[in-house]
Amino acid sequence: MPVEVHLFAAARAAVGESMVTAEAGTLESVLDTIAERYPDFAAVRPRCSFLLDEVACTDPSALVGDESRVDVLPPFAGG
Amino acid sequence: MPVEVHLFAAARAAVGESMVTAEAGTLESVLDTIAERYPDFAAVRPRCSFLLDEVACTDPSALVGDESRVDVLPPFAGG
Amino acid sequence: MADPGTAVNNGLMGEIRLAEVTETVIDAPTMERLVEDDRAGAIVSFSGNVRDHDHGRSVETLTYEGHPSAEAVLAEVAKEIEGRFDLIALAVSHRVGPIPIGEAALVAAVATAHRGEAFAACQALVDLVKERLPVWKHQVFSDGTDEWVNCA
Amino acid sequence: MADPGTAVNNGLMGEIRLAEVTETVIDAPTMERLVEDDRAGAIVSFSGNVRDHDHGRSVETLTYEGHPSAEAVLAEVAKEIEGRFDLIALAVSHRVGPIPIGEAALVAAVATAHRGEAFAACQALVDLVKERLPVWKHQVFSDGTDEWVNCA
């Protein structure tokens, strides 16, 4: 039951997938896993905000358990 | 060739006419003449601005010659 | 689409697409269409509508009267706003005569590259129209009394 | 005319007449009709349109992508503005998907008793949408390059 990481806009473009899976851990470890697998993600990552199970999460040490969902949101550009 | 005094909105309502004539003189003397003839004009007069031959005139001693036109403009309320 | 640089309306050129005083119905969508432009990133419009109440009193009928110079003054106001802001286009119309409740007395629209300028320019335009336009509002209330607004 | 106190649209009640994220065409006149109200003295609308240029480069196609939460966030934004201003009605819509040049990406309208509040509320609404709405803009330029705006 891995973590689902959903990628949007520039983050999806960098990874080339709209969803990838990672092992449970912390928000930081999940994102590190993606950055290792997809080097282009490293450039967009510092500008992104994150949702953990649909709630904004700014703590890199937040626990991301099995079956959790992480959303990776690049800077908004609406309007 | 008297002065034509054109009255608008509340000034016209006070006088009961949209145009009255007065003898040449100063802006003040012309307005005094109207106030004497139409007592209700006295209440609205202090709130009005005036055009002398289509140009704004704020000087009571301005000369209003024969065939001149004075416009009496109550406070604007557009929009 | 017409070249906005040569758009002519009401004898006015360029950025000022319309500045009119009219006895006919006016509305914001018409002004918005007049300022449409491929360069425009933001369009802000204002519609000032006739209300059925004023200071708690029920309004029965409402009539605007305009001085003969009103349209010329409106054109001057439009030019002053054009000079003060970075506009792509501007349109403004004031209605005179009897106006049914709910219909517009003053409508304006501005088009700009960026939104902050559009809000600022449209608000300044409406404020300046209110200040300068020689137009008067006459209200008849449900109780039969009447007033010239700002002159009570 | 529907009683505005019971107007329902998109599941939202009362002053908020619409707060939607949609793939269909949106425009200011539709928003203005939604906020119409006999109590309203002022309606201000905003239309943010897709331009053919961005920072001097020619834009060929433009697409907005929205996060699944975008419509819920837009409803929250509308509620926050409703709480901050003295509104009679508010309507706001953001379009997603491909948007042709010249068409609107974001439209909003507010109705209030007085004009100052209408300008302030509409501008605050648009600013807050820009800040909070999880939506992204992808531009393809005439030279074939592309970018995600704010992420270059």
Short mmCIF file of C-alpha atoms in Angstrom, two decimals:
data_model
loop_
_atom_site.label_atom_id
_atom_site.label_comp_id
_atom_site.label_asym_id
_atom_site.label_seq_id
_atom_site.Cartn_x
_atom_site.Cartn_y
_atom_site.Cartn_z
CA MET A 1 0.00 0.00 0.00
CA PRO A 2 2.39 2.73 -1.16
CA VAL A 3 1.90 6.48 -0.95
CA GLU A 4 0.26 8.04 -3.99
CA VAL A 5 1.95 11.25 -5.14
CA HIS A 6 -0.19 13.32 -7.50
CA LEU A 7 1.65 15.84 -9.64
CA PHE A 8 0.19 18.92 -11.28
CA ALA A 9 1.17 21.36 -14.00
CA ALA A 10 4.95 22.05 -14.03
CA ALA A 11 5.54 19.28 -11.47
CA ARG A 12 3.78 16.76 -13.68
CA ALA A 13 5.70 18.04 -16.71
CA ALA A 14 9.00 17.57 -14.84
CA VAL A 15 8.18 14.00 -13.80
CA GLY A 16 6.32 12.99 -16.94
CA GLU A 17 3.56 11.28 -14.95
CA SER A 18 0.47 12.61 -13.18
CA MET A 19 0.84 10.04 -10.40
CA VAL A 20 3.76 8.09 -9.00
CA THR A 21 4.03 5.94 -5.90
CA ALA A 22 6.57 6.05 -3.11
CA GLU A 23 7.25 4.28 0.17
CA ALA A 24 5.70 5.61 3.36
CA GLY A 25 7.92 7.88 5.45
CA THR A 26 8.03 11.63 5.93
CA LEU A 27 6.98 14.28 3.42
CA GLU A 28 10.67 14.97 2.89
CA SER A 29 11.60 11.33 2.28
CA VAL A 30 8.73 10.90 -0.18
CA LEU A 31 9.82 13.97 -2.14
CA ASP A 32 13.49 12.90 -2.00
CA THR A 33 12.50 9.58 -3.56
CA ILE A 34 10.82 11.36 -6.45
CA ALA A 35 13.73 13.75 -6.95
CA GLU A 36 16.14 10.80 -7.15
CA ARG A 37 13.99 8.97 -9.68
CA TYR A 38 13.12 12.07 -11.74
CA PRO A 39 16.03 14.57 -11.75
CA ASP A 40 13.95 17.34 -13.42
CA PHE A 41 11.72 17.39 -10.35
CA ALA A 42 14.50 18.93 -8.25
CA ALA A 43 14.18 22.29 -10.08
CA VAL A 44 10.45 22.72 -9.51
CA ARG A 45 10.28 21.15 -6.01
CA PRO A 46 11.44 24.23 -4.01
CA ARG A 47 8.65 26.31 -5.51
CA CYS A 48 5.88 23.83 -4.76
CA SER A 49 3.38 23.57 -1.93
CA PHE A 50 2.01 20.25 -0.76
CA LEU A 51 -1.23 18.66 0.37
CA LEU A 52 -1.16 15.64 2.65
CA ASP A 53 -4.50 13.85 2.36
CA GLU A 54 -6.07 17.04 0.98
CA VAL A 55 -4.77 19.32 3.76
CA ALA A 56 -1.96 21.83 3.25
CA CYS A 57 1.27 20.54 4.81
CA THR A 58 4.35 22.70 5.30
CA ASP A 59 6.25 20.39 7.67
CA PRO A 60 8.90 18.29 5.89
CA SER A 61 8.95 15.88 8.85
CA ALA A 62 5.20 15.20 8.66
CA LEU A 63 4.52 11.47 8.63
CA VAL A 64 3.19 10.10 5.36
CA GLY A 65 1.67 6.71 6.12
CA ASP A 66 0.61 3.89 3.85
CA GLU A 67 -2.33 4.72 1.61
CA SER A 68 -1.75 8.43 2.14
CA ARG A 69 -1.96 10.82 -0.75
CA VAL A 70 0.44 13.69 -1.39
CA ASP A 71 -0.44 16.44 -3.90
CA VAL A 72 2.40 18.46 -5.37
CA LEU A 73 1.24 21.98 -6.31
CA PRO A 74 3.45 24.39 -8.25
CA PRO A 75 2.87 28.15 -7.75
CA PHE A 76 -0.68 29.07 -8.72
CA ALA A 77 -1.29 31.13 -11.83
CA GLY A 78 -5.03 31.63 -12.11
CA GLY A 79 -7.02 34.55 -13.47
CA MET B 1 -31.63 93.11 -25.08
CA PRO B 2 -31.90 91.68 -21.56
CA VAL B 3 -29.76 88.96 -19.98
CA GLU B 4 -31.15 85.44 -20.38
CA VAL B 5 -30.98 83.42 -17.15
CA HIS B 6 -31.40 79.67 -17.71
CA LEU B 7 -32.44 77.66 -14.70
CA PHE B 8 -31.97 73.93 -14.19
CA ALA B 9 -33.32 71.25 -11.90
CA ALA B 10 -33.97 72.57 -8.34
CA ALA B 11 -33.31 76.16 -9.48
CA ARG B 12 -35.95 75.85 -12.19
CA ALA B 13 -38.34 74.25 -9.71
CA ALA B 14 -37.83 77.15 -7.28
CA VAL B 15 -38.47 79.78 -9.95
CA GLY B 16 -41.13 77.89 -11.86
CA GLU B 17 -39.59 78.84 -15.22
CA SER B 18 -36.69 77.40 -17.21
CA MET B 19 -35.68 80.86 -18.44
CA VAL B 20 -36.19 84.36 -17.10
CA THR B 21 -34.71 87.66 -18.21
CA ALA B 22 -32.97 90.31 -16.16
CA GLU B 23 -31.26 93.64 -16.73
CA ALA B 24 -27.54 93.71 -17.49
CA GLY B 25 -25.25 94.35 -14.51
CA THR B 26 -23.06 92.07 -12.45
CA LEU B 27 -23.62 88.38 -11.79
CA GLU B 28 -24.66 89.37 -8.27
CA SER B 29 -27.16 92.00 -9.40
CA VAL B 30 -28.71 89.61 -11.91
CA LEU B 31 -29.13 86.92 -9.23
CA ASP B 32 -30.47 89.48 -6.72
CA THR B 33 -33.12 90.47 -9.24
CA ILE B 34 -34.26 86.85 -9.55
CA ALA B 35 -34.26 86.32 -5.78
CA GLU B 36 -36.46 89.39 -5.31
CA ARG B 37 -38.93 88.26 -7.96
CA TYR B 38 -38.93 84.57 -6.92
CA PRO B 39 -38.47 84.26 -3.13
CA ASP B 40 -37.99 80.43 -3.30
CA PHE B 41 -34.82 80.99 -5.35
CA ALA B 42 -33.02 82.40 -2.28
CA ALA B 43 -32.85 78.94 -0.66
CA VAL B 44 -31.23 77.18 -3.61
CA ARG B 45 -29.02 80.08 -4.79
CA PRO B 46 -26.15 79.60 -2.28
CA ARG B 47 -25.68 76.00 -3.44
CA CYS B 48 -25.57 76.81 -7.14
CA SER B 49 -22.68 77.33 -9.54
CA PHE B 50 -22.96 79.60 -12.55
CA LEU B 51 -21.97 79.76 -16.18
CA LEU B 52 -21.54 83.12 -17.88
CA ASP B 53 -21.82 82.61 -21.63
CA GLU B 54 -21.03 78.90 -21.16
CA VAL B 55 -17.93 79.46 -19.01
CA ALA B 56 -17.84 78.79 -15.26
CA CYS B 57 -17.97 82.07 -13.32
CA THR B 58 -17.29 82.31 -9.58
CA ASP B 59 -16.90 86.10 -9.36
CA PRO B 60 -20.10 87.87 -8.16
CA SER B 61 -18.79 91.15 -9.57
CA ALA B 62 -18.32 89.73 -13.08
CA LEU B 63 -20.00 91.96 -15.66
CA VAL B 64 -23.05 90.49 -17.32
CA GLY B 65 -23.67 92.53 -20.45
CA ASP B 66 -26.70 92.76 -22.74
CA GLU B 67 -27.41 89.56 -24.64
CA SER B 68 -25.31 87.57 -22.20
CA ARG B 69 -26.51 84.21 -20.94
CA VAL B 70 -26.27 83.04 -17.33
CA ASP B 71 -26.83 79.36 -16.46
CA VAL B 72 -27.80 78.51 -12.90
CA LEU B 73 -26.60 75.02 -11.95
CA PRO B 74 -27.62 73.37 -8.67
CA PRO B 75 -25.24 70.77 -7.17
CA PHE B 76 -24.71 67.92 -9.62
CA ALA B 77 -26.16 64.49 -8.84
CA GLY B 78 -25.22 62.21 -11.70
CA GLY B 79 -24.43 58.52 -11.71
CA MET C 1 -12.11 42.90 -35.43
CA ALA C 2 -11.75 46.61 -36.12
CA ASP C 3 -8.32 48.13 -35.67
CA PRO C 4 -8.67 49.80 -32.27
CA GLY C 5 -6.27 52.50 -33.34
CA THR C 6 -8.83 53.77 -35.82
CA ALA C 7 -12.03 52.96 -33.92
CA VAL C 8 -14.36 55.92 -34.10
CA ASN C 9 -17.48 56.36 -32.03
CA ASN C 10 -19.34 59.51 -31.26
CA GLY C 11 -16.61 61.48 -33.02
CA LEU C 12 -13.99 60.38 -30.49
CA MET C 13 -10.80 58.63 -31.55
CA GLY C 14 -8.59 55.89 -30.25
CA GLU C 15 -8.75 54.87 -26.64
CA ILE C 16 -12.03 56.63 -25.95
CA ARG C 17 -14.55 54.44 -27.71
CA LEU C 18 -17.66 56.16 -26.39
CA ALA C 19 -18.57 59.13 -24.16
CA GLU C 20 -22.27 59.82 -24.50
CA VAL C 21 -25.27 61.27 -22.71
CA THR C 22 -28.37 59.53 -23.99
CA GLU C 23 -32.08 59.09 -23.33
CA THR C 24 -31.99 55.43 -24.31
CA VAL C 25 -31.31 52.30 -22.24
CA ILE C 26 -27.62 51.77 -21.39
CA ASP C 27 -25.89 48.71 -19.97
CA ALA C 28 -22.51 47.38 -18.91
CA PRO C 29 -22.31 44.57 -21.51
CA THR C 30 -22.50 47.16 -24.32
CA MET C 31 -19.64 49.15 -22.77
CA GLU C 32 -17.61 45.97 -22.29
CA ARG C 33 -18.00 45.05 -25.96
CA LEU C 34 -16.89 48.56 -26.97
CA VAL C 35 -13.61 48.27 -25.05
CA GLU C 36 -12.80 44.71 -26.17
CA ASP C 37 -9.29 44.46 -27.56
CA ASP C 38 -6.84 41.62 -28.10
CA ARG C 39 -4.22 43.54 -26.11
CA ALA C 40 -6.52 43.84 -23.09
CA GLY C 41 -5.78 41.57 -20.15
CA ALA C 42 -8.37 43.15 -17.87
CA ILE C 43 -11.73 44.78 -18.34
CA VAL C 44 -13.48 46.40 -15.38
CA SER C 45 -16.99 47.75 -15.71
CA PHE C 46 -19.27 49.77 -13.48
CA SER C 47 -23.03 50.03 -13.58
CA GLY C 48 -24.79 52.56 -11.36
CA ASN C 49 -28.40 51.49 -11.11
CA VAL C 50 -31.57 53.23 -10.02
CA ARG C 51 -32.77 51.87 -6.68
CA ASP C 52 -36.24 51.53 -5.25
CA HIS C 53 -35.14 53.06 -1.93
CA ASP C 54 -33.18 56.14 -0.94
CA HIS C 55 -32.32 56.80 2.70
CA GLY C 56 -35.08 54.43 3.73
CA ARG C 57 -37.79 56.05 1.60
CA SER C 58 -39.53 54.19 -1.20
CA VAL C 59 -38.80 55.71 -4.63
CA GLU C 60 -41.63 55.67 -7.15
CA THR C 61 -40.10 57.38 -10.19
CA LEU C 62 -36.72 58.82 -10.97
CA THR C 63 -35.68 61.25 -13.70
CA TYR C 64 -32.27 62.63 -14.64
CA GLU C 65 -31.94 66.02 -16.24
CA GLY C 66 -28.77 66.97 -18.09
CA HIS C 67 -27.36 70.39 -18.91
CA PRO C 68 -26.80 70.96 -22.66
CA SER C 69 -23.05 70.82 -22.02
CA ALA C 70 -23.21 67.41 -20.32
CA GLU C 71 -21.93 65.35 -23.26
CA ALA C 72 -19.03 67.75 -23.86
CA VAL C 73 -18.14 67.59 -20.16
CA LEU C 74 -18.28 63.78 -20.27
CA ALA C 75 -15.83 63.79 -23.20
CA GLU C 76 -13.47 66.05 -21.20
CA VAL C 77 -13.70 63.73 -18.21
CA ALA C 78 -12.91 60.73 -20.42
CA LYS C 79 -9.88 62.54 -21.85
CA GLU C 80 -8.62 63.44 -18.40
CA ILE C 81 -8.82 59.78 -17.29
CA GLU C 82 -7.16 58.67 -20.53
CA GLY C 83 -4.26 60.99 -19.70
CA ARG C 84 -3.98 59.83 -16.12
CA PHE C 85 -3.97 56.04 -16.66
CA ASP C 86 -2.39 53.54 -19.01
CA LEU C 87 -5.56 52.56 -20.86
CA ILE C 88 -6.20 50.43 -23.89
CA ALA C 89 -9.80 51.58 -24.19
CA LEU C 90 -12.55 53.39 -22.30
CA ALA C 91 -16.32 53.73 -22.80
CA VAL C 92 -18.79 55.67 -20.67
CA SER C 93 -22.45 56.54 -20.97
CA HIS C 94 -24.87 58.49 -18.80
CA ARG C 95 -28.60 58.18 -19.28
CA VAL C 96 -31.00 61.10 -18.82
CA GLY C 97 -34.79 61.29 -18.75
CA PRO C 98 -37.02 58.96 -16.74
CA ILE C 99 -35.23 55.74 -15.68
CA PRO C 100 -37.17 52.70 -14.41
CA ILE C 101 -36.09 51.15 -11.09
CA GLY C 102 -33.27 48.64 -11.60
CA GLU C 103 -32.00 50.15 -14.85
CA ALA C 104 -28.63 51.86 -15.19
CA ALA C 105 -28.07 55.63 -15.00
CA LEU C 106 -24.30 55.47 -15.52
CA VAL C 107 -22.22 52.73 -17.08
CA ALA C 108 -18.50 52.67 -17.77
CA ALA C 109 -15.89 50.15 -18.84
CA VAL C 110 -12.12 50.32 -19.16
CA ALA C 111 -9.69 47.88 -20.72
CA THR C 112 -6.04 47.74 -19.65
CA ALA C 113 -3.10 45.36 -19.83
CA HIS C 114 -3.17 44.64 -16.08
CA ARG C 115 -5.95 44.44 -13.55
CA GLY C 116 -4.82 46.96 -10.93
CA GLU C 117 -4.85 49.76 -13.50
CA ALA C 118 -8.30 48.71 -14.72
CA PHE C 119 -9.87 48.93 -11.25
CA ALA C 120 -8.15 52.24 -10.49
CA ALA C 121 -9.06 53.83 -13.83
CA CYS C 122 -12.70 52.72 -13.77
CA GLN C 123 -13.18 53.99 -10.21
CA ALA C 124 -11.48 57.32 -11.00
CA LEU C 125 -13.64 57.68 -14.12
CA VAL C 126 -16.86 57.13 -12.17
CA ASP C 127 -15.74 59.47 -9.36
CA LEU C 128 -14.89 62.21 -11.85
CA VAL C 129 -18.20 61.81 -13.69
CA LYS C 130 -20.02 62.16 -10.37
CA GLU C 131 -18.03 65.30 -9.54
CA ARG C 132 -18.10 67.07 -12.89
CA LEU C 133 -21.07 65.98 -14.96
CA PRO C 134 -23.82 68.66 -14.98
CA VAL C 135 -26.67 66.23 -14.42
CA TRP C 136 -29.41 66.27 -11.80
CA LYS C 137 -31.53 63.56 -10.22
CA HIS C 138 -35.18 64.08 -9.36
CA GLN C 139 -36.91 61.52 -7.17
CA VAL C 140 -40.63 61.11 -6.55
CA PHE C 141 -41.38 59.06 -3.44
CA SER C 142 -44.28 56.70 -2.82
CA ASP C 143 -45.80 59.21 -0.39
CA GLY C 144 -46.10 61.74 -3.22
CA THR C 145 -43.27 64.02 -2.08
CA ASP C 146 -40.33 64.70 -4.36
CA GLU C 147 -36.78 66.02 -4.18
CA TRP C 148 -33.86 67.12 -6.27
CA VAL C 149 -31.00 65.01 -4.89
CA ASN C 150 -28.16 66.99 -3.21
CA CYS C 151 -30.44 70.02 -3.10
CA ALA C 152 -32.88 69.13 -0.34
CA MET D 1 -37.65 38.32 -10.15
CA ALA D 2 -36.41 35.61 -7.81
CA ASP D 3 -36.11 36.48 -4.15
CA PRO D 4 -32.35 37.01 -3.77
CA GLY D 5 -32.55 35.80 -0.19
CA THR D 6 -33.38 32.32 -1.43
CA ALA D 7 -31.39 32.35 -4.67
CA VAL D 8 -29.55 29.08 -5.01
CA ASN D 9 -26.83 28.41 -7.51
CA ASN D 10 -24.19 25.75 -7.49
CA GLY D 11 -25.31 24.73 -4.00
CA LEU D 12 -24.42 28.15 -2.57
CA MET D 13 -26.99 30.29 -0.77
CA GLY D 14 -27.81 33.97 -0.49
CA GLU D 15 -25.29 36.58 -1.43
CA ILE D 16 -23.03 34.16 -3.27
CA ARG D 17 -24.93 33.52 -6.47
CA LEU D 18 -22.19 31.54 -8.22
CA ALA D 19 -18.67 30.26 -7.51
CA GLU D 20 -17.70 27.81 -10.22
CA VAL D 21 -14.74 26.34 -12.04
CA THR D 22 -15.86 25.36 -15.52
CA GLU D 23 -14.58 24.21 -18.91
CA THR D 24 -17.19 26.26 -20.77
CA VAL D 25 -17.12 29.87 -22.00
CA ILE D 26 -17.59 32.46 -19.24
CA ASP D 27 -18.32 36.18 -19.53
CA ALA D 28 -18.92 39.30 -17.46
CA PRO D 29 -22.51 39.92 -18.66
CA THR D 30 -23.57 36.54 -17.27
CA MET D 31 -22.04 37.37 -13.88
CA GLU D 32 -23.69 40.82 -13.93
CA ARG D 33 -27.10 39.28 -14.54
CA LEU D 34 -26.54 36.85 -11.65
CA VAL D 35 -25.90 39.66 -9.16
CA GLU D 36 -28.76 41.89 -10.34
CA ASP D 37 -30.93 43.01 -7.46
CA ASP D 38 -33.37 45.86 -6.91
CA ARG D 39 -31.44 46.86 -3.79
CA ALA D 40 -28.17 47.18 -5.74
CA GLY D 41 -27.00 50.70 -6.51
CA ALA D 42 -23.66 49.60 -7.94
CA ILE D 43 -22.41 46.59 -9.87
CA VAL D 44 -18.71 46.24 -10.63
CA SER D 45 -17.45 43.44 -12.82
CA PHE D 46 -14.02 42.14 -13.76
CA SER D 47 -13.03 40.11 -16.77
CA GLY D 48 -9.52 38.70 -17.01
CA ASN D 49 -8.89 37.84 -20.64
CA VAL D 50 -6.35 35.70 -22.40
CA ARG D 51 -3.89 37.85 -24.34
CA ASP D 52 -1.95 37.17 -27.50
CA HIS D 53 1.28 38.41 -25.94
CA ASP D 54 3.09 37.77 -22.67
CA HIS D 55 6.26 39.71 -21.81
CA GLY D 56 6.67 40.56 -25.47
CA ARG D 57 6.36 36.99 -26.74
CA SER D 58 3.56 35.92 -29.05
CA VAL D 59 1.23 33.37 -27.42
CA GLU D 60 -0.19 30.67 -29.69
CA THR D 61 -2.32 28.60 -27.29
CA LEU D 62 -3.14 28.82 -23.63
CA THR D 63 -4.53 26.19 -21.28
CA TYR D 64 -5.53 26.38 -17.64
CA GLU D 65 -5.33 23.33 -15.43
CA GLY D 66 -7.22 23.19 -12.15
CA HIS D 67 -6.64 21.09 -9.07
CA PRO D 68 -9.67 18.93 -8.09
CA SER D 69 -10.13 21.20 -5.05
CA ALA D 70 -10.31 24.39 -7.14
CA GLU D 71 -14.08 24.84 -7.01
CA ALA D 72 -14.17 24.26 -3.24
CA VAL D 73 -11.37 26.80 -2.79
CA LEU D 74 -13.25 29.30 -4.96
CA ALA D 75 -16.32 28.89 -2.75
CA GLU D 76 -14.16 29.55 0.35
CA VAL D 77 -12.70 32.66 -1.28
CA ALA D 78 -16.20 33.92 -2.10
CA LYS D 79 -17.30 33.34 1.49
CA GLU D 80 -14.28 35.21 2.83
CA ILE D 81 -15.06 38.22 0.62
CA GLU D 82 -18.73 38.05 1.60
CA GLY D 83 -17.65 38.29 5.24
CA ARG D 84 -15.27 41.17 4.64
CA PHE D 85 -17.55 43.49 2.63
CA ASP D 86 -21.14 44.70 2.75
CA LEU D 87 -22.35 42.85 -0.34
CA ILE D 88 -25.76 42.36 -1.85
CA ALA D 89 -24.54 39.67 -4.24
CA LEU D 90 -21.39 38.13 -5.68
CA ALA D 91 -20.70 35.80 -8.61
CA VAL D 92 -17.36 34.44 -9.77
CA SER D 93 -16.26 31.89 -12.35
CA HIS D 94 -12.87 30.56 -13.44
CA ARG D 95 -12.50 28.71 -16.71
CA VAL D 96 -10.11 25.78 -17.17
CA GLY D 97 -8.98 23.86 -20.24
CA PRO D 98 -7.85 25.48 -23.49
CA ILE D 99 -8.96 29.14 -23.81
CA PRO D 100 -8.86 30.97 -27.14
CA ILE D 101 -7.08 34.35 -27.25
CA GLY D 102 -9.43 37.18 -26.23
CA GLU D 103 -11.77 34.99 -24.16
CA ALA D 104 -12.08 35.26 -20.39
CA ALA D 105 -10.25 33.05 -17.89
CA LEU D 106 -11.72 34.68 -14.78
CA VAL D 107 -14.89 36.74 -14.44
CA ALA D 108 -16.43 38.21 -11.31
CA ALA D 109 -19.20 40.63 -10.42
CA VAL D 110 -20.34 42.15 -7.15
CA ALA D 111 -23.44 44.16 -6.34
CA THR D 112 -23.53 46.58 -3.42
CA ALA D 113 -25.58 49.54 -2.23
CA HIS D 114 -22.77 52.04 -2.88
CA ARG D 115 -20.03 52.20 -5.47
CA GLY D 116 -16.90 52.43 -3.31
CA GLU D 117 -17.70 49.11 -1.68
CA ALA D 118 -18.36 47.51 -5.07
CA PHE D 119 -14.95 48.46 -6.47
CA ALA D 120 -13.15 47.43 -3.27
CA ALA D 121 -14.95 44.08 -2.99
CA CYS D 122 -14.51 43.13 -6.65
CA GLN D 123 -10.81 43.94 -6.57
CA ALA D 124 -10.30 42.04 -3.30
CA LEU D 125 -12.19 39.07 -4.74
CA VAL D 126 -10.01 38.95 -7.84
CA ASP D 127 -6.80 39.38 -5.80
CA LEU D 128 -7.78 36.55 -3.46
CA VAL D 129 -8.70 34.25 -6.35
CA LYS D 130 -5.27 34.92 -7.87
CA GLU D 131 -3.58 34.16 -4.55
CA ARG D 132 -5.51 31.09 -3.45
CA LEU D 133 -7.02 29.28 -6.41
CA PRO D 134 -5.07 26.10 -7.26
CA VAL D 135 -5.03 26.71 -11.00
CA TRP D 136 -2.12 26.76 -13.43
CA LYS D 137 -1.55 28.46 -16.76
CA HIS D 138 0.34 26.80 -19.59
CA GLN D 139 1.41 28.90 -22.56
CA VAL D 140 2.67 27.72 -25.92
CA PHE D 141 4.49 30.45 -27.83
CA SER D 142 4.61 31.01 -31.58
CA ASP D 143 8.25 29.86 -31.64
CA GLY D 144 7.14 26.44 -30.37
CA THR D 145 8.48 26.83 -26.82
CA ASP D 146 6.15 26.55 -23.86
CA GLU D 147 6.04 27.46 -20.19
CA TRP D 148 4.06 26.99 -17.01
CA VAL D 149 3.48 30.57 -15.83
CA ASN D 150 5.14 31.48 -12.47
CA CYS D 151 7.24 28.33 -12.76
CA ALA D 152 9.75 29.25 -15.46
#
